[in-house]
Short mmCIF file of C-alpha atoms in Angstrom, two decimals:
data_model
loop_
_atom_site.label_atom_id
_atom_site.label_comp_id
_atom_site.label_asym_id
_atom_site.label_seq_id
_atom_site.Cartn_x
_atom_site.Cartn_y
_atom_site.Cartn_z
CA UNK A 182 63.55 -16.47 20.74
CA UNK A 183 62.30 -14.60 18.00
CA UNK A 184 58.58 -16.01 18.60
CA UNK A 185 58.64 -14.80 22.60
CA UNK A 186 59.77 -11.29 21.08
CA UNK A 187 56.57 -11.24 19.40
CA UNK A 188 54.81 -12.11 21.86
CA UNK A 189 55.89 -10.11 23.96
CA UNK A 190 55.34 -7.55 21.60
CA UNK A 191 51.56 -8.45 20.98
CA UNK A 192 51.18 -8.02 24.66
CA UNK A 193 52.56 -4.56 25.06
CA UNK A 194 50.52 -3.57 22.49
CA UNK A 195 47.05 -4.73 24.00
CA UNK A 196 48.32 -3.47 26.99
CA UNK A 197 48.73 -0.10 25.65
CA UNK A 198 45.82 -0.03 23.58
CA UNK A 199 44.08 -0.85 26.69
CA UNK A 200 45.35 2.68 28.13
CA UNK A 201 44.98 4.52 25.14
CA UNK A 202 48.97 5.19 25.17
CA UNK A 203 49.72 6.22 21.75
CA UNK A 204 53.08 6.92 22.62
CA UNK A 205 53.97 2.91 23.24
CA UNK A 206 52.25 2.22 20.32
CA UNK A 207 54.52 4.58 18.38
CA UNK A 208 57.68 2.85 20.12
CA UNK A 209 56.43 -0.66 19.26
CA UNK A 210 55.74 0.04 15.32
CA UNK A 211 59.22 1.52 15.19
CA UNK A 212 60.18 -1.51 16.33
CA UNK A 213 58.40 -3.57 14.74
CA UNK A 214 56.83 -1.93 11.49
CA UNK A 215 54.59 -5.25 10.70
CA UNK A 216 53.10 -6.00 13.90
CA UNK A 217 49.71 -4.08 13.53
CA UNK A 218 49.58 -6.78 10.01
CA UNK A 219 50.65 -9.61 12.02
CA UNK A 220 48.21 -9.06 15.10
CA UNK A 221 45.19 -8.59 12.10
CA UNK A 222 45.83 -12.65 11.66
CA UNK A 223 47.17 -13.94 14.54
CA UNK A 224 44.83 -12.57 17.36
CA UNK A 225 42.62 -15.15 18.99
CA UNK A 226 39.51 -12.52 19.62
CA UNK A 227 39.74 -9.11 19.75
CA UNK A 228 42.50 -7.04 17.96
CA UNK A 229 44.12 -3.95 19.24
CA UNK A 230 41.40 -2.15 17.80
CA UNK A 231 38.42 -3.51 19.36
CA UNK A 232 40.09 -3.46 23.06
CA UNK A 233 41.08 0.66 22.19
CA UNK A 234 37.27 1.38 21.17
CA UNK A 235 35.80 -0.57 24.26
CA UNK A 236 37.50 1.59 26.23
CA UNK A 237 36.71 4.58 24.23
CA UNK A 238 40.53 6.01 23.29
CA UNK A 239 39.91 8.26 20.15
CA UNK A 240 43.55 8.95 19.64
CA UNK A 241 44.81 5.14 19.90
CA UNK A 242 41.84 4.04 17.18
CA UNK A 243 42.82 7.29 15.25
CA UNK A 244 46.49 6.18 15.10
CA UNK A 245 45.62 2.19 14.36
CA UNK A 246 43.12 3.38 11.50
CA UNK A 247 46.23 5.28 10.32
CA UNK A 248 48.52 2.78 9.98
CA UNK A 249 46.21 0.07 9.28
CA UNK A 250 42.36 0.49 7.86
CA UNK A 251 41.96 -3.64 7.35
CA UNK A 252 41.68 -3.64 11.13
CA UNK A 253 38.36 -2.25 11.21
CA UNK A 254 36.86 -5.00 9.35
CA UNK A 255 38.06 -8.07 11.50
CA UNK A 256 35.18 -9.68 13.20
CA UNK A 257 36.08 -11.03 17.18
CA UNK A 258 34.40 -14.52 18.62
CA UNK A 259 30.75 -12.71 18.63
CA UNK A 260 31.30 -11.31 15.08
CA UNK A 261 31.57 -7.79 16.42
CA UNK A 262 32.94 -5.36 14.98
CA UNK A 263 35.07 -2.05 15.93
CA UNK A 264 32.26 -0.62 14.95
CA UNK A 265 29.76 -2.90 16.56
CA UNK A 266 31.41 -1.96 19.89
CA UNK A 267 31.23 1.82 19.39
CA UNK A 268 27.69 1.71 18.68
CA UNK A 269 26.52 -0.38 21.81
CA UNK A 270 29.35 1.85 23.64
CA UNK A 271 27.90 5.59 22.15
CA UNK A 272 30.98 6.81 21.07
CA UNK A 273 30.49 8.84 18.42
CA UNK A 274 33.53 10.13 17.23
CA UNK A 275 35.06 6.75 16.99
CA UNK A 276 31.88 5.83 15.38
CA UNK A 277 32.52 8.39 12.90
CA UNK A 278 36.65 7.65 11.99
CA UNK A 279 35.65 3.76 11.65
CA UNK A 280 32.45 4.78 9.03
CA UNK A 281 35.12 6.39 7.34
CA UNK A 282 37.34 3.58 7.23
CA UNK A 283 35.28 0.45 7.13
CA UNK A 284 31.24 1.69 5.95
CA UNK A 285 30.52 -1.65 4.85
CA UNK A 286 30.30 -2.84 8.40
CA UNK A 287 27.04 -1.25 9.05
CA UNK A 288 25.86 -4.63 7.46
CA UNK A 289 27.45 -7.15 8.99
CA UNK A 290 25.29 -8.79 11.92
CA UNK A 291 26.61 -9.98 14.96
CA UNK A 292 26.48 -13.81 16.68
CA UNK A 293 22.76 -12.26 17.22
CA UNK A 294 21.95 -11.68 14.02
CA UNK A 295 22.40 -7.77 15.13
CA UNK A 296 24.20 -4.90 12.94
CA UNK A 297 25.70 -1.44 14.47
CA UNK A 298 22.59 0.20 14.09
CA UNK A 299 20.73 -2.41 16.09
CA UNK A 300 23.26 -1.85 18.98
CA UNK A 301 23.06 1.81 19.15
CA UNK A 302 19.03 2.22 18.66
CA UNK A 303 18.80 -0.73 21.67
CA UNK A 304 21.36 1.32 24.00
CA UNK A 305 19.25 4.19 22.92
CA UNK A 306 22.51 6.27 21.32
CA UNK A 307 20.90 9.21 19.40
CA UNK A 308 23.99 10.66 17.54
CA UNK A 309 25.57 7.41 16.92
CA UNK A 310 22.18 6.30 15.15
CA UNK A 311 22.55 9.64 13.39
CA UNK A 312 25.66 8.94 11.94
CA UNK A 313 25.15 5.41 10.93
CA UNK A 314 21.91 6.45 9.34
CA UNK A 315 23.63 8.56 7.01
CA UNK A 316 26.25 6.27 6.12
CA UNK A 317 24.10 3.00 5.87
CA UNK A 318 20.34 4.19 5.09
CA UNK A 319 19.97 0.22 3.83
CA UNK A 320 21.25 -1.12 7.22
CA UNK A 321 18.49 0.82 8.97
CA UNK A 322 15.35 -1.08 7.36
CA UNK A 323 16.78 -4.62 8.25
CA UNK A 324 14.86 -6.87 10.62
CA UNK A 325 16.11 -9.12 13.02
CA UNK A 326 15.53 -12.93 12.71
CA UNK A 327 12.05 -12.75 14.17
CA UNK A 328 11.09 -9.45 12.29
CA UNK A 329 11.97 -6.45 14.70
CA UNK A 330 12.70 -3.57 12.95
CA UNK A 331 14.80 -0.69 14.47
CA UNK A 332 11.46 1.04 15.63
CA UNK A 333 10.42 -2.25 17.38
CA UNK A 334 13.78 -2.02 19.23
CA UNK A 335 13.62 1.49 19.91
CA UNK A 336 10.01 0.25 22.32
CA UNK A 337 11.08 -2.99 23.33
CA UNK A 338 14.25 -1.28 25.24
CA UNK A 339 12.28 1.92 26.22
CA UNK A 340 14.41 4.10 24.01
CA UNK A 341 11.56 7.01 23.18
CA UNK A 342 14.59 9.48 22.03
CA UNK A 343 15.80 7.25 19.35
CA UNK A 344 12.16 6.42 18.51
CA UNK A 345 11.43 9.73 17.93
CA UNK A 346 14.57 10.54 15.95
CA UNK A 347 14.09 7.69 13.61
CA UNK A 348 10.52 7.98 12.91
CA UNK A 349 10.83 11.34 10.34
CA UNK A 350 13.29 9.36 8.14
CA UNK A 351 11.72 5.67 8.63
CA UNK A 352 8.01 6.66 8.27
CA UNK A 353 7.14 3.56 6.07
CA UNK A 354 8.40 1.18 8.87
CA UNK A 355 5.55 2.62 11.38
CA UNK A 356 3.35 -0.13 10.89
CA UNK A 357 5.33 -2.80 10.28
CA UNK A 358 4.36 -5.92 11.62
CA UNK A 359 7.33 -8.64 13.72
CA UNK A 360 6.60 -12.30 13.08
CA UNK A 361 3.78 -12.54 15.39
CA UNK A 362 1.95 -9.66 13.39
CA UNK A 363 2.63 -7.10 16.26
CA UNK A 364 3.35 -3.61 14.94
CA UNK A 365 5.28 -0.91 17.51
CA UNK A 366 2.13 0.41 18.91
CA UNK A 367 1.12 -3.65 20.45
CA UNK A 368 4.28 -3.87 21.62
CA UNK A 369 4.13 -0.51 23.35
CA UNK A 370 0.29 -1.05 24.69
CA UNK A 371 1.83 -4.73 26.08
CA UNK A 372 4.56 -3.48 27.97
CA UNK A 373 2.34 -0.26 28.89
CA UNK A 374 5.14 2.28 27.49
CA UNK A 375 2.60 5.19 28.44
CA UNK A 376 5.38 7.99 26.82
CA UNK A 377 5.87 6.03 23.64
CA UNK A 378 1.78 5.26 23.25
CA UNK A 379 1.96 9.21 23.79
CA UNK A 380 3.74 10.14 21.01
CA UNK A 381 2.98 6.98 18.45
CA UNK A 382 -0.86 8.12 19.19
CA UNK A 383 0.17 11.94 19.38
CA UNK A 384 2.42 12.57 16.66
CA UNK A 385 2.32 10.07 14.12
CA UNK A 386 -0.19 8.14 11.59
CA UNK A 387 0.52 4.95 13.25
CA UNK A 388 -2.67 2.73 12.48
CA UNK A 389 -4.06 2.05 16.29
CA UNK A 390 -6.40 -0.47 14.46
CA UNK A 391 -3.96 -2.74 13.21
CA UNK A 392 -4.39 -6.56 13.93
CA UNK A 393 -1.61 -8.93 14.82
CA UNK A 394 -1.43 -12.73 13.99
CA UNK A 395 -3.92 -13.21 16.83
CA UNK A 396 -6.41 -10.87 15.33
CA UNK A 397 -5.75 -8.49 18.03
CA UNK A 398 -5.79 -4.90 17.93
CA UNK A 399 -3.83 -2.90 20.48
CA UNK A 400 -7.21 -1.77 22.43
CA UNK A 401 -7.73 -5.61 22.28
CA UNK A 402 -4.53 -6.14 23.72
CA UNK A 403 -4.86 -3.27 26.55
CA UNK A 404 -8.40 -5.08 27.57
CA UNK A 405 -7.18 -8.24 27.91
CA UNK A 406 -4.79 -6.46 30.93
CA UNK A 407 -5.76 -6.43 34.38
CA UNK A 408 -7.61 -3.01 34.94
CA UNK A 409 -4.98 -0.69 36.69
CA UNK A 410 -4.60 3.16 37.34
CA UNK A 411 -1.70 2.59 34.17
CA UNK A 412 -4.25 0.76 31.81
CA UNK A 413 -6.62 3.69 32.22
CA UNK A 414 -4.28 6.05 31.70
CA UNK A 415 -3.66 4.50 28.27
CA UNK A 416 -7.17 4.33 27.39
CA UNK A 417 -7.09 7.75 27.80
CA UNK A 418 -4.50 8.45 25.10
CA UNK A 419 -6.45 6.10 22.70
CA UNK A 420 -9.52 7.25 22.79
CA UNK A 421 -9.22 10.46 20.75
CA UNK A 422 -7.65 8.34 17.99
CA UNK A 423 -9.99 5.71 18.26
CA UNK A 424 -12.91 8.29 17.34
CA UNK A 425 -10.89 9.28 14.45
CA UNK A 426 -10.38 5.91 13.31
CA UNK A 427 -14.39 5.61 13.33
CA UNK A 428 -14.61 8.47 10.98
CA UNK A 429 -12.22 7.15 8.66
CA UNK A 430 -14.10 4.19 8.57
CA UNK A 431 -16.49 6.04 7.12
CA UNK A 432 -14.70 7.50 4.80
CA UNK A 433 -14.87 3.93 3.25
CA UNK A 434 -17.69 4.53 1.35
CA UNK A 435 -16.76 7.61 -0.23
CA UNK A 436 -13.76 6.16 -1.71
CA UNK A 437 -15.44 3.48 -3.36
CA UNK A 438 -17.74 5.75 -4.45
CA UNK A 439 -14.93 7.84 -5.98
CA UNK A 440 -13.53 4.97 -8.17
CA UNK A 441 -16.75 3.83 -9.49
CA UNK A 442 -17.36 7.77 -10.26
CA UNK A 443 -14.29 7.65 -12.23
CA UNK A 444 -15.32 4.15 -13.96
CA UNK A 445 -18.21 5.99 -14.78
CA UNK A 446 -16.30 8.52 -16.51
CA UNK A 447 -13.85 6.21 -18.28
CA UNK A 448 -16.99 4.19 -19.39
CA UNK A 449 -19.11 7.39 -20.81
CA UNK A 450 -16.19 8.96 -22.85
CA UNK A 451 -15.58 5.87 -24.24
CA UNK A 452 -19.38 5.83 -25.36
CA UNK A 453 -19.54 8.94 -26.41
CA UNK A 454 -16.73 8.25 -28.67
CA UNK A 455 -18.82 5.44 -30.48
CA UNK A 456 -21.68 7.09 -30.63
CA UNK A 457 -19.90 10.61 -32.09
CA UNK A 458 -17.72 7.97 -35.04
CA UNK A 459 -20.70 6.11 -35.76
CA UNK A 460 -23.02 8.82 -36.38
CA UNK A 461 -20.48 10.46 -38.71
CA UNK A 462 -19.38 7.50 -40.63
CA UNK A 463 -22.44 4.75 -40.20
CA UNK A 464 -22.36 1.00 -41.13
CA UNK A 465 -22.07 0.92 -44.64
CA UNK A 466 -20.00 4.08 -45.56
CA UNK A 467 -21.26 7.93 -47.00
CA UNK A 468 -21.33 8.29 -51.29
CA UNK A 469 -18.27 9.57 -52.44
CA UNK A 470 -19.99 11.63 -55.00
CA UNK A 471 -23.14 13.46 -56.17
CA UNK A 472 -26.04 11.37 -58.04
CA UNK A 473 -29.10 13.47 -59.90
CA UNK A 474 -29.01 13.10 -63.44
CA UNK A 475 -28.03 9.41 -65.30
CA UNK A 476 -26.05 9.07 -68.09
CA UNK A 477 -28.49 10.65 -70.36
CA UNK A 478 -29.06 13.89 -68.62
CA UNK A 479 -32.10 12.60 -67.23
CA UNK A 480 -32.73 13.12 -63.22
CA UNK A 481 -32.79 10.07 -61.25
CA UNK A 482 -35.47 9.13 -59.21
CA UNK A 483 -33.41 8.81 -56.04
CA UNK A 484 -31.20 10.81 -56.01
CA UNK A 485 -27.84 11.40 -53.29
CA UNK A 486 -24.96 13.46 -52.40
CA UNK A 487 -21.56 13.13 -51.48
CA UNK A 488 -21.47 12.90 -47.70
CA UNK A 489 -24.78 11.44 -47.32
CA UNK A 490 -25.12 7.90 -45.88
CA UNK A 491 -25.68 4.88 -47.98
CA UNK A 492 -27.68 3.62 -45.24
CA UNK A 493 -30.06 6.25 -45.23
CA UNK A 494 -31.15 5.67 -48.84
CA UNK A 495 -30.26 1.91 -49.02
CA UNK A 496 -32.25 1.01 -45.40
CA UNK A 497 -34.29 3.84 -44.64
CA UNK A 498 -36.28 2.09 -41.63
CA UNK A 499 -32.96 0.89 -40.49
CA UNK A 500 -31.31 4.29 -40.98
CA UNK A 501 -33.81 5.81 -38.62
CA UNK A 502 -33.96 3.18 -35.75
CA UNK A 503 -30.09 3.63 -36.02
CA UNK A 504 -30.09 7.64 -35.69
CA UNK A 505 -32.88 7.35 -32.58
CA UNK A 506 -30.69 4.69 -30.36
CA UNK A 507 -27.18 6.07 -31.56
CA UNK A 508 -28.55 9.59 -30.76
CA UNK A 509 -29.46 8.32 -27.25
CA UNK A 510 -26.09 6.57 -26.96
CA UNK A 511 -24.45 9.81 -27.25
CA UNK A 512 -26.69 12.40 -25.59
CA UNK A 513 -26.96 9.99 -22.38
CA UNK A 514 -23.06 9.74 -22.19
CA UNK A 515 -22.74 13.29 -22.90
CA UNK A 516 -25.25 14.21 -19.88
CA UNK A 517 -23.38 11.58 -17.64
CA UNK A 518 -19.99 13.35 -18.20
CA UNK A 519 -21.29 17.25 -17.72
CA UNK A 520 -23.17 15.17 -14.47
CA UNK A 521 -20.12 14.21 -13.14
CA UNK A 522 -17.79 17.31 -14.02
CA UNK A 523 -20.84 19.49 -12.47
CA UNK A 524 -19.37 18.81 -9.10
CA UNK A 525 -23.00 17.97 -7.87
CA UNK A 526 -23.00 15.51 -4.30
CA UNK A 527 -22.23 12.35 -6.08
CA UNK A 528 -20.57 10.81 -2.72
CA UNK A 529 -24.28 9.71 -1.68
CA UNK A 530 -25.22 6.54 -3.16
CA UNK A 531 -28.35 7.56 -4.26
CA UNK A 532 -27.06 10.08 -7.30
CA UNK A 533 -24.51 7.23 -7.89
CA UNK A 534 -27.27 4.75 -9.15
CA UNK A 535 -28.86 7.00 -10.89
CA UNK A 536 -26.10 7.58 -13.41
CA UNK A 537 -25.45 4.04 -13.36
CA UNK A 538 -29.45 3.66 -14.81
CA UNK A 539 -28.41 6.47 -17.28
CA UNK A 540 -25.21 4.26 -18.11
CA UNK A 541 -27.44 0.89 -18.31
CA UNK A 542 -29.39 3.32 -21.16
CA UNK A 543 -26.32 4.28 -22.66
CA UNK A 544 -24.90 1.16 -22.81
CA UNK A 545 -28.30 -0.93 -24.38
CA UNK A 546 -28.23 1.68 -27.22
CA UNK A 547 -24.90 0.92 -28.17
CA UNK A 548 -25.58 -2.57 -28.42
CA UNK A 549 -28.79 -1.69 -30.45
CA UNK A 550 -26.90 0.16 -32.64
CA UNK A 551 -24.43 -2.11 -33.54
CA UNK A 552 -26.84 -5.22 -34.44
CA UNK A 553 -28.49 -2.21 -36.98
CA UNK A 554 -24.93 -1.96 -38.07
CA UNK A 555 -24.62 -5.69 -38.37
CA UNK A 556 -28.26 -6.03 -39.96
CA UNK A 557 -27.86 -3.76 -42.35
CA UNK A 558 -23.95 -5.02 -43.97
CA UNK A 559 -25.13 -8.72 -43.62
CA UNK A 560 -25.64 -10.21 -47.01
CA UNK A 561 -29.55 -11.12 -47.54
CA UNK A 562 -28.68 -14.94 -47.40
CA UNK A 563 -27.40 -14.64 -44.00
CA UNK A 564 -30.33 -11.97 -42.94
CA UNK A 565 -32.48 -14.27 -41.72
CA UNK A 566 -30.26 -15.93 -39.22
CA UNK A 567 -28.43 -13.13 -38.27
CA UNK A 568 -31.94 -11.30 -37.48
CA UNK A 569 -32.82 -14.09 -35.13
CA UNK A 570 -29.60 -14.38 -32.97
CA UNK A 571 -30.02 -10.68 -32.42
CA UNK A 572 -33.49 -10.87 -31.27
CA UNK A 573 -32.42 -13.41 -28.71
CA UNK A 574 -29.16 -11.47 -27.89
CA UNK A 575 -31.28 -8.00 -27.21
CA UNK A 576 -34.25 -10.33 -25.21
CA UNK A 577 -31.40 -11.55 -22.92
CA UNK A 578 -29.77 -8.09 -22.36
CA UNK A 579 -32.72 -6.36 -21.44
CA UNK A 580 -33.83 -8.85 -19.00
CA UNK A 581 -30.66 -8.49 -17.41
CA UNK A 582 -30.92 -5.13 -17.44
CA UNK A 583 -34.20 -5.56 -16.14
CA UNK A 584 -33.36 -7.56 -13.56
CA UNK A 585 -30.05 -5.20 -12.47
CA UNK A 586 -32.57 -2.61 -12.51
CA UNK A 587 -35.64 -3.62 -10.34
CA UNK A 588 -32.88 -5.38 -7.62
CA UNK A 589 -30.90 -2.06 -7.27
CA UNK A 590 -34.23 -0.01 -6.52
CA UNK A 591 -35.57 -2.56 -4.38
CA UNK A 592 -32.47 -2.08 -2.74
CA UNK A 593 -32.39 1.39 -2.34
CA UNK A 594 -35.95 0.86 -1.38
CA UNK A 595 -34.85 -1.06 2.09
CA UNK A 596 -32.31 1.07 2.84
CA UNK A 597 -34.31 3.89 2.37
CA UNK A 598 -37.32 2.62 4.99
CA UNK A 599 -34.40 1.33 7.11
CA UNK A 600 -32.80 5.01 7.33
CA UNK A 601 -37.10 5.90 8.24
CA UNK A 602 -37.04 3.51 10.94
CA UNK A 603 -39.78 1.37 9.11
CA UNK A 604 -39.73 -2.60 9.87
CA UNK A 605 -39.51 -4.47 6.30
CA UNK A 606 -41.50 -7.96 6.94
CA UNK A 607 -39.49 -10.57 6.02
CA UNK A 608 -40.45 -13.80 6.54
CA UNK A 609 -38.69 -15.35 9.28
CA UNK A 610 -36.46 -18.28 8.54
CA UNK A 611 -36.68 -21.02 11.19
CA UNK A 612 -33.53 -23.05 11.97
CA UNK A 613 -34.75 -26.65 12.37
CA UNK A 614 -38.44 -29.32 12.01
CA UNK A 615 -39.07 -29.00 15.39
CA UNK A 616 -39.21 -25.19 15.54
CA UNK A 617 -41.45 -25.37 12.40
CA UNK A 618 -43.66 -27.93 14.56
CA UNK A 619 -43.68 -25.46 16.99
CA UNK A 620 -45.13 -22.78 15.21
CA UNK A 621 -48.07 -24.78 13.37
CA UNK A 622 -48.93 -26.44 16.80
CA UNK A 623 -49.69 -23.22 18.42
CA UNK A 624 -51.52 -21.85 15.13
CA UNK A 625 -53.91 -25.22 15.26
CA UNK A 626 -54.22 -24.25 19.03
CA UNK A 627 -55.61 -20.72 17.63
#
């Protein structure tokens, strides 16, 4: 008896929640205090809850949430959620009092793998999205199971309003690619979306060069099409952008050129550094005190001062070879840095190898100076061998410096005479015997 009583309870209840009749639900819980608990784990599908927000009673779901908040995290047979439903259904004030109750079901996905904010940017519900946004910022940047992001559901259900309300806040997700490498903008060209191509072209930084698995840009995708009065149209809109996107590509160039500038830079300072300490302090360390007179009184014939390099009086042919290629060590990297802080046109490649020629000169008289340096605090039993690894090591480098050298102008040469118009011979490379054949037939012909 007891158990039809509650069942007959239960069914009064979805009945009224089905009207939005507050009132009967007031009479049943003064009946029955428990039966909001007891329906939260006895319900086969939907509770009380989820029939009163599909049918979009504000008061009813107010009244539940009062009296019960667990309700607004039970899941029916498609894992939806009260929430769920309000978002596919727009409502946002019931949207809004189950955020408040439950906010931790703007993460739970549906049978499809779909959250609320999935729901309401497919149905195309601007304030709902709005408000779940706020709530849930994480929920918005999840993908479905084959990569759709919100924006990709936003064009692949026509919803331009949502599109355009999300994009501000969810700027980094404007080229992201699905699973097939598709961003928004191939998706949009596919389905020939000519308002959305309008403002992803218009009014954002999409990339309209971005390839997809296929290796297909959305241009690429637009020719493939049948040629219609709608594909033209498009090819309108991307055309402006696509000239754009032809100057950036030029801007390629210039950015490369900016980091090896600032290599350069790095590269000099560093030099100059060297240079500056080894000039002041030189391989073998400065006297520490004066010496004119000997113990006696007498003036020494070679005399020095504090300060003054033992090197100098010690080496003197080495002392002098190291001042000449130490001094051009530093001056070089000196004149590269005021070069480069001068704010002269380094963006054309041609200034750009000439201070790396200056840097090839700074950087060989670094190296000379520091086989002086090793030269000269060797011990005289190890002179000899010492002497001769150098001489190979400094052979070596300046043939490849050589070699850098004469390839780099001989390249700048050809582009040069290309620039000019000028046809460089170059012999011509044939691409089998019987071609060759060919050729030294017709010449014995001759």
């Amino acid at each position: 008896m007891e158990r039809s009583f509650e069942g007959v309870a239960e069914k009064r209840l979805y009945n009224a929640a089905a009207r939005g009749d507050t009132r009967s639900l007031h009479e049943l819980l003064e009946q029955d205090p428990l039966l909001l608990d007891r329906v939260s784990y006895t319900c086969p599908n939907k509770t009380p809850l989820h029939v009163a927000t599909l049918q979009g009673h504000l008061a009813f779901v107010q009244e539940i949430l009062n009296r019960n908040l667990q309700l607004a995290e039970e899941l029916d047979l498609q894992q939806y959620s009260a929430l769920h439903i309000a978002s596919a259904k727009g409502y946002v004030e019931i949207a809004r009092k189950l955020l408040s109750a439950a906010p931790d079901m703007c993460l739970f996905r549906d049978c499809q793998g779909r959250n609320p904010l999935h729901l309401a940017a497919m149905k195309g519900h601007v304030q709902v999205l709005s408000e779940l946004i706020q709530k849930a910022p994480l929920a918005a940047r999840e993908k479905l199971d084959r990569g759709l992001s919100l924006l990709h559901l936003c064009v692949k259900y026509c919803q331009l309003e949502a599109l355009m309300m999300l994009v501000p806040s969810m700027n980094e997700l404007l080229n992201s690619k699905d699973d097939d490498g598709d961003t928004i903008l191939h998706m949009a060209v596919r389905d020939k979306q000519i308002e959305i191509i309008q403002y992803l072209v218009g009014s954002t930084s999409i990339d309209i060069n971005a390839k997809n698995s296929e290796g297909q840009t959305a241009i690429d995708i637009l020719e493939r099409n049948p040629t219609d009065a709608t594909n033209l149209e498009i090819r309108k809109i991307l055309r402006p952008r696509l000239c754009n996107s032809s100057s950036t590509k030029t801007q390629q160039p210039e950015k490369w050129l900016t980091k090896k500038r600032d290599a350069i830079m790095v590269v000099a300072i560093l030099i100059a550094t060297m240079a500056f300490q080894a000039g002041m302090t030189p391989a073998g360390g400065v006297w520490q005190e004066d010496s004119t007179h000997d113990s006696n009184g007498n003036p020494v014939t070679n005399p020095h001062w504090a300060g003054e390099a033992i090197m100098a009086r010690n080496h003197p042919k080495y002392y002098k070879s190291f001042m000449r290629v130490n001094t051009v060590a530093f001056v070089s990297s000196l004149s590269t840095i005021l070069l480069l802080i001068s704010g002269l046109p380094f963006r054309r490649k041609l200034f750009l190898w000439i201070l790396m020629v200056i840097m090839w000169l700074t950087i060989t008289s670094i190296a000379v100076t520091y086989a002086i340096s090793a030269l000269v605090v060797t011990p005289r039993k190890n002179k000899k061998s010492l002497s001769h690894d150098i001489e190979i090591a400094v052979t070596v480098w300046c043939c490849v410096m050589g070699i850098l050298l004469v390839g780099n102008t001989v390249r700048l040469i050809d582009r040069w005479l290309k620039k000019k118009g000028i046809i460089v011979w170059r012999p011509r490379r044939y691409r089998n015997p019987s071609e060759i054949n060919q050729v030294n037939a017709s010449q014995e012909s001759v």
